[in-house]
mmCIF file of C-alpha atoms in Angstrom:
data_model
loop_
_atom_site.group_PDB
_atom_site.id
_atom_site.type_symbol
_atom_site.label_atom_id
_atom_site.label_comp_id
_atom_site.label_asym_id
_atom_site.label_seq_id
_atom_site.Cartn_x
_atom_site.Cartn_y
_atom_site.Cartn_z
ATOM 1 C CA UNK F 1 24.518 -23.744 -85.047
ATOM 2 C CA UNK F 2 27.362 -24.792 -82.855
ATOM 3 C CA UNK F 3 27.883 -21.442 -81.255
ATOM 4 C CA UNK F 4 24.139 -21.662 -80.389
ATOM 5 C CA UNK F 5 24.487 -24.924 -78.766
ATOM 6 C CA UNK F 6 27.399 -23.538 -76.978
ATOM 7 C CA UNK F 7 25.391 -20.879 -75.823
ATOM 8 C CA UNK F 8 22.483 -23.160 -74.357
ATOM 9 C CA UNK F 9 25.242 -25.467 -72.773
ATOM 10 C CA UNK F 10 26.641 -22.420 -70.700
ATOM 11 C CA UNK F 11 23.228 -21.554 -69.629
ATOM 12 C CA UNK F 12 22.094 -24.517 -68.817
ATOM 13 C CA UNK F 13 24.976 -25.552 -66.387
ATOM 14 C CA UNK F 14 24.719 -21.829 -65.184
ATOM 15 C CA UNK F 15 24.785 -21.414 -61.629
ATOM 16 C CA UNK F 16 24.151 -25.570 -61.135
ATOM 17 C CA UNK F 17 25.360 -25.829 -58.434
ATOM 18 C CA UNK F 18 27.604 -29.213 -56.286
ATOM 19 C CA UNK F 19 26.296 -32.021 -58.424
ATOM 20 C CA UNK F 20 28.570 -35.033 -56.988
ATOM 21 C CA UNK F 21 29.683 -35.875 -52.951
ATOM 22 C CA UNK F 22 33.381 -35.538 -54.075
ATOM 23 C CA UNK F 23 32.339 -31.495 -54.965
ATOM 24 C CA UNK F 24 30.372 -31.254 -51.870
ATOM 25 C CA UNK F 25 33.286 -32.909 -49.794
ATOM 26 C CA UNK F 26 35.938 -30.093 -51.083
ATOM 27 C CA UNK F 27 32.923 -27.242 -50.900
ATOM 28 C CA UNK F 28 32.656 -28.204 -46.855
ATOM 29 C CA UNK F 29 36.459 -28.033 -46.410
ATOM 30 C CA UNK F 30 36.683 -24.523 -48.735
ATOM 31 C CA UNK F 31 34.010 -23.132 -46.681
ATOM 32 C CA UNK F 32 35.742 -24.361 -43.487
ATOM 33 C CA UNK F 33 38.807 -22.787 -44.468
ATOM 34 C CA UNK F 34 40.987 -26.290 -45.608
ATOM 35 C CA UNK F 35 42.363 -25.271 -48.374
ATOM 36 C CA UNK F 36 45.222 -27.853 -48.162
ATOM 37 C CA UNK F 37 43.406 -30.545 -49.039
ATOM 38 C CA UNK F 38 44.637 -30.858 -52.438
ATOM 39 C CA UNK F 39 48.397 -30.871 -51.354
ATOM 40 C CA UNK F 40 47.657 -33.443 -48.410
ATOM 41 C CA UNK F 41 46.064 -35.736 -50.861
ATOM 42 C CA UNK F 42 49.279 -35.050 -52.650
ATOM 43 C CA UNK F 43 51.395 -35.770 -50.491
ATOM 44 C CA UNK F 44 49.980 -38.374 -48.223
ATOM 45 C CA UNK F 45 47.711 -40.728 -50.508
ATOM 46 C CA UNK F 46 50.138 -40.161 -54.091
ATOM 47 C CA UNK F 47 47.320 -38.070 -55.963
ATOM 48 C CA UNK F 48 49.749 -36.319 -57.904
ATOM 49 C CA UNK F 49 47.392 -34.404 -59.517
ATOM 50 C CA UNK F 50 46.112 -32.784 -56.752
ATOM 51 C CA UNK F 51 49.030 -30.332 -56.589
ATOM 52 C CA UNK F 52 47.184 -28.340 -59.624
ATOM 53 C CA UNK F 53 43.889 -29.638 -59.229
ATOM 54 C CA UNK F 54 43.073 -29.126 -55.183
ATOM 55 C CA UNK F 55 43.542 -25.059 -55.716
ATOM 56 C CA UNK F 56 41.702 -25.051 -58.899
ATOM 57 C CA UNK F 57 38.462 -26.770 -57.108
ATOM 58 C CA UNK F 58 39.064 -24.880 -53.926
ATOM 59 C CA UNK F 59 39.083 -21.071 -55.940
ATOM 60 C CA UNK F 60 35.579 -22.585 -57.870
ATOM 61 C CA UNK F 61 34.104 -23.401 -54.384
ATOM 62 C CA UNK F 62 34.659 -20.490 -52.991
ATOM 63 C CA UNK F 63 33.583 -18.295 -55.430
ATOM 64 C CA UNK F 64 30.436 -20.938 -55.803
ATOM 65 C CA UNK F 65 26.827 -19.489 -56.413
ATOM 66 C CA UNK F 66 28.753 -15.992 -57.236
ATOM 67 C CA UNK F 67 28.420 -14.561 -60.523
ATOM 68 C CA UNK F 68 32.460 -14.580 -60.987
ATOM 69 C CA UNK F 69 32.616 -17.994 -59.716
ATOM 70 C CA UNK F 70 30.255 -19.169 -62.162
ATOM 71 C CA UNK F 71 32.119 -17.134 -64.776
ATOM 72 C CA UNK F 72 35.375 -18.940 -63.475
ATOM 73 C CA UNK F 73 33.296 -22.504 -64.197
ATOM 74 C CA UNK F 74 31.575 -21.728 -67.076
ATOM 75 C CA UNK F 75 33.773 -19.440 -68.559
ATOM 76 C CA UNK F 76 36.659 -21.988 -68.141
ATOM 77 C CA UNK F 77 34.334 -24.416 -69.903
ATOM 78 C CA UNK F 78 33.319 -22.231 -72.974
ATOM 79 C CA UNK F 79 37.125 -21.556 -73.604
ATOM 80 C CA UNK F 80 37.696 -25.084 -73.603
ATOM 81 C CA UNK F 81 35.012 -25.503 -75.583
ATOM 82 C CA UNK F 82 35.665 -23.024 -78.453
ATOM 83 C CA UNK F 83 39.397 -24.310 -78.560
ATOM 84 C CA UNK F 84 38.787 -27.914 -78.999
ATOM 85 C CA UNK F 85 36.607 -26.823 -82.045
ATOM 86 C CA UNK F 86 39.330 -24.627 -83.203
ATOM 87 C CA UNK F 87 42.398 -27.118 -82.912
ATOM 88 C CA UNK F 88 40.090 -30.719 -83.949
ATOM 89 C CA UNK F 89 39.251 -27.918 -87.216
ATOM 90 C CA UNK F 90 43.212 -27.450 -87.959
ATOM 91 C CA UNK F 91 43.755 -31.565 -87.596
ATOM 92 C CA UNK F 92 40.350 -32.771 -88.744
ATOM 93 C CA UNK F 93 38.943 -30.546 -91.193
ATOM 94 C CA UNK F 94 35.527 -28.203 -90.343
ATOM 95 C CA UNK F 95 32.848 -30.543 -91.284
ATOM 96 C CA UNK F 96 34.053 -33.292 -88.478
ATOM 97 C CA UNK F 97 35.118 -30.696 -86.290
ATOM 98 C CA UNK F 98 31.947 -29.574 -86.371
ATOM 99 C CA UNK F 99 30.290 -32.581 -86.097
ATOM 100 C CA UNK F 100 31.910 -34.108 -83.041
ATOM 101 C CA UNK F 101 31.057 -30.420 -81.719
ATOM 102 C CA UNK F 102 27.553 -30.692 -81.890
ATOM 103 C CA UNK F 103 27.240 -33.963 -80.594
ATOM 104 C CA UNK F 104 29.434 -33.228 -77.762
ATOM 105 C CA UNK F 105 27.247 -30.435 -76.935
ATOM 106 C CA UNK F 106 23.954 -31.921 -77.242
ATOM 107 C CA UNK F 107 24.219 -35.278 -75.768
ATOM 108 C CA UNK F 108 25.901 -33.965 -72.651
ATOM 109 C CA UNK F 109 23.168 -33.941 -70.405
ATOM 110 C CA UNK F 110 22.781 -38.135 -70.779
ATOM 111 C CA UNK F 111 24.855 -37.997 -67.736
ATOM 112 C CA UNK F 112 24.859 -35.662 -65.502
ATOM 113 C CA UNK F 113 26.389 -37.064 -62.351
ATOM 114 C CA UNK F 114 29.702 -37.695 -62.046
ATOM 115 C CA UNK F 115 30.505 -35.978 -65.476
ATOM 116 C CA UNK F 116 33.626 -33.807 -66.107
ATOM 117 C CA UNK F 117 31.081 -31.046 -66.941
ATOM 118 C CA UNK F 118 29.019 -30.801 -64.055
ATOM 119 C CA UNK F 119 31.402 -32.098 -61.508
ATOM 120 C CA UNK F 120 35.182 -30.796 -60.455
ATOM 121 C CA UNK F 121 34.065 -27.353 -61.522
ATOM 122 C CA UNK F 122 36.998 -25.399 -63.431
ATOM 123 C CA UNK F 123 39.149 -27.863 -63.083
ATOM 124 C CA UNK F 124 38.136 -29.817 -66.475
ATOM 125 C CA UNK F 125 38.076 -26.278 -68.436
ATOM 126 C CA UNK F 126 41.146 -25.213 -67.176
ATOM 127 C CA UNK F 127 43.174 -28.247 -67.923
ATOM 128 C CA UNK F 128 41.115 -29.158 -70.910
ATOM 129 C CA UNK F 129 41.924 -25.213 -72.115
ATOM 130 C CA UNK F 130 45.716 -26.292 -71.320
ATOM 131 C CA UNK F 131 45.448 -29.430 -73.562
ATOM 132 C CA UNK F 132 44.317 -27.736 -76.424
ATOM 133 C CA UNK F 133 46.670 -25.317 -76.375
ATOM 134 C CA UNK F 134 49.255 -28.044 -76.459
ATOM 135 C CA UNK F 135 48.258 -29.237 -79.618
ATOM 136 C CA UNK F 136 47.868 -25.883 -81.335
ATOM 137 C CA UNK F 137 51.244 -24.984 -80.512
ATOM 138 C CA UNK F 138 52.532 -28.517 -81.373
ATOM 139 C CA UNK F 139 50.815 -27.724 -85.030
ATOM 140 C CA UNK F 140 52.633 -24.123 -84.513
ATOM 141 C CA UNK F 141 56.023 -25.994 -84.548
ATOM 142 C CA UNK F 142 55.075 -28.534 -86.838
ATOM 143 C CA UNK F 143 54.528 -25.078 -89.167
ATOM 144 C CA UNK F 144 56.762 -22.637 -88.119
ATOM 145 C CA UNK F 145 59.616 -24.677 -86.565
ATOM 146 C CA UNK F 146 59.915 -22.024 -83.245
ATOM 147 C CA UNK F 147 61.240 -23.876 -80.520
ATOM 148 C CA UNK F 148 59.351 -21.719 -78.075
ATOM 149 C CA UNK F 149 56.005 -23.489 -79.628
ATOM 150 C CA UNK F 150 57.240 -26.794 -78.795
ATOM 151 C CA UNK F 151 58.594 -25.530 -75.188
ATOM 152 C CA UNK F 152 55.129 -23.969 -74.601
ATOM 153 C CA UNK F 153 53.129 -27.145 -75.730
ATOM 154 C CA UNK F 154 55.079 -29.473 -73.468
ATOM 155 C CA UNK F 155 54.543 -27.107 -71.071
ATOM 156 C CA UNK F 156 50.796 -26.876 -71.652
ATOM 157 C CA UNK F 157 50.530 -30.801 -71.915
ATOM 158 C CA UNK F 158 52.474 -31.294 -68.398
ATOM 159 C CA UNK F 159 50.408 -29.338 -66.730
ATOM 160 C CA UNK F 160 47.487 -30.645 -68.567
ATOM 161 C CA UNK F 161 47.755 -34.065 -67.075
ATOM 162 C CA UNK F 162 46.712 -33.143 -63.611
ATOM 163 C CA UNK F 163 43.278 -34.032 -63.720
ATOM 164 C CA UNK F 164 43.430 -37.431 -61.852
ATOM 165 C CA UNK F 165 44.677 -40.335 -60.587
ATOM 166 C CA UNK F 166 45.433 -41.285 -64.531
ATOM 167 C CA UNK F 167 48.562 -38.866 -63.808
ATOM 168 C CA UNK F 168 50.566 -40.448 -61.139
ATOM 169 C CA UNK F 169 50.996 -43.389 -63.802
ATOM 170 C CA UNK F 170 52.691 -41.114 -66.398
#
């Protein structure tokens, strides 16, 4: 049931296209060839998390309406997707796991503009995908006791932050 919500997520965000001015703002300077944006907003206005997030938006923009740039969007979503039911299974148990699942992926279209999933293409799935693994490699080391798990998830979790302004506070 959940993979076949999954599956009629992906297709319905398939090939959606710029959904918010901030995506249509960073489409017009990919397509113009400013690919610095994310390091001047960096640098100049302190949105830290522009260093990681600027190139991920800029590669999903210009690779929009493509079928590998909507493989890049989508397909960074999906992994997200199946990973945050995989790692809320390991802390939560199955049934909630599954439940928070399905409602996640059937009340997502209540809002449509300005959400994670329709907006900042890749950049939610790729950094979502990186928070996830965190915590599976935090319940790695929790288990095992390799430091590498514990060097990987804070890793994983550092990089994770990047998403917005949220990160200049940490």
């Amino acid at each position: 049931c959940v993979g076949l919500l999954l599956l009629l997520f992906c297709y319905r965000i398939w090939d959606l296209g710029t959904t918010h001015t901030d995506d249509a703002g960073w489409l017009l300077h990919t397509l113009q060839g400013n690919w610095r944006d994310g390091w001047e907003m960096a640098l100049f206005q302190g949105r830290v998390w522009a260093f990681v997030s600027g190139p991920l938006l800029n590669i999903a923009m210009y690779l929009q309406g493509t079928v590998g740039g909507e493989i890049y969007r989508v397909g960074c979503l999906a992994i997200f997707f199946i990973l945050f039911y995989g790692v809320l299974s390991i802390y939560t148990g199955r049934g909630l796991a599954t439940l928070a699942a399905g409602l996640n992926l059937a009340l997502f279209a209540l809002r449509w503009e300005g959400s994670m999933v329709t907006t900042y293409p890749a950049m939610f799935g790729v950094q979502g995908t990186l928070f996830m693994l965190a915590l599976w490699c935090y319940w790695k080391y929790s288990r095992a006791g390799a430091p590498r798990f514990l060097v990987l998830g804070i890793a994983a979790l550092f990089l994770s932050l990047f998403m917005h302004e949220g990160v200049t506070l940490l």
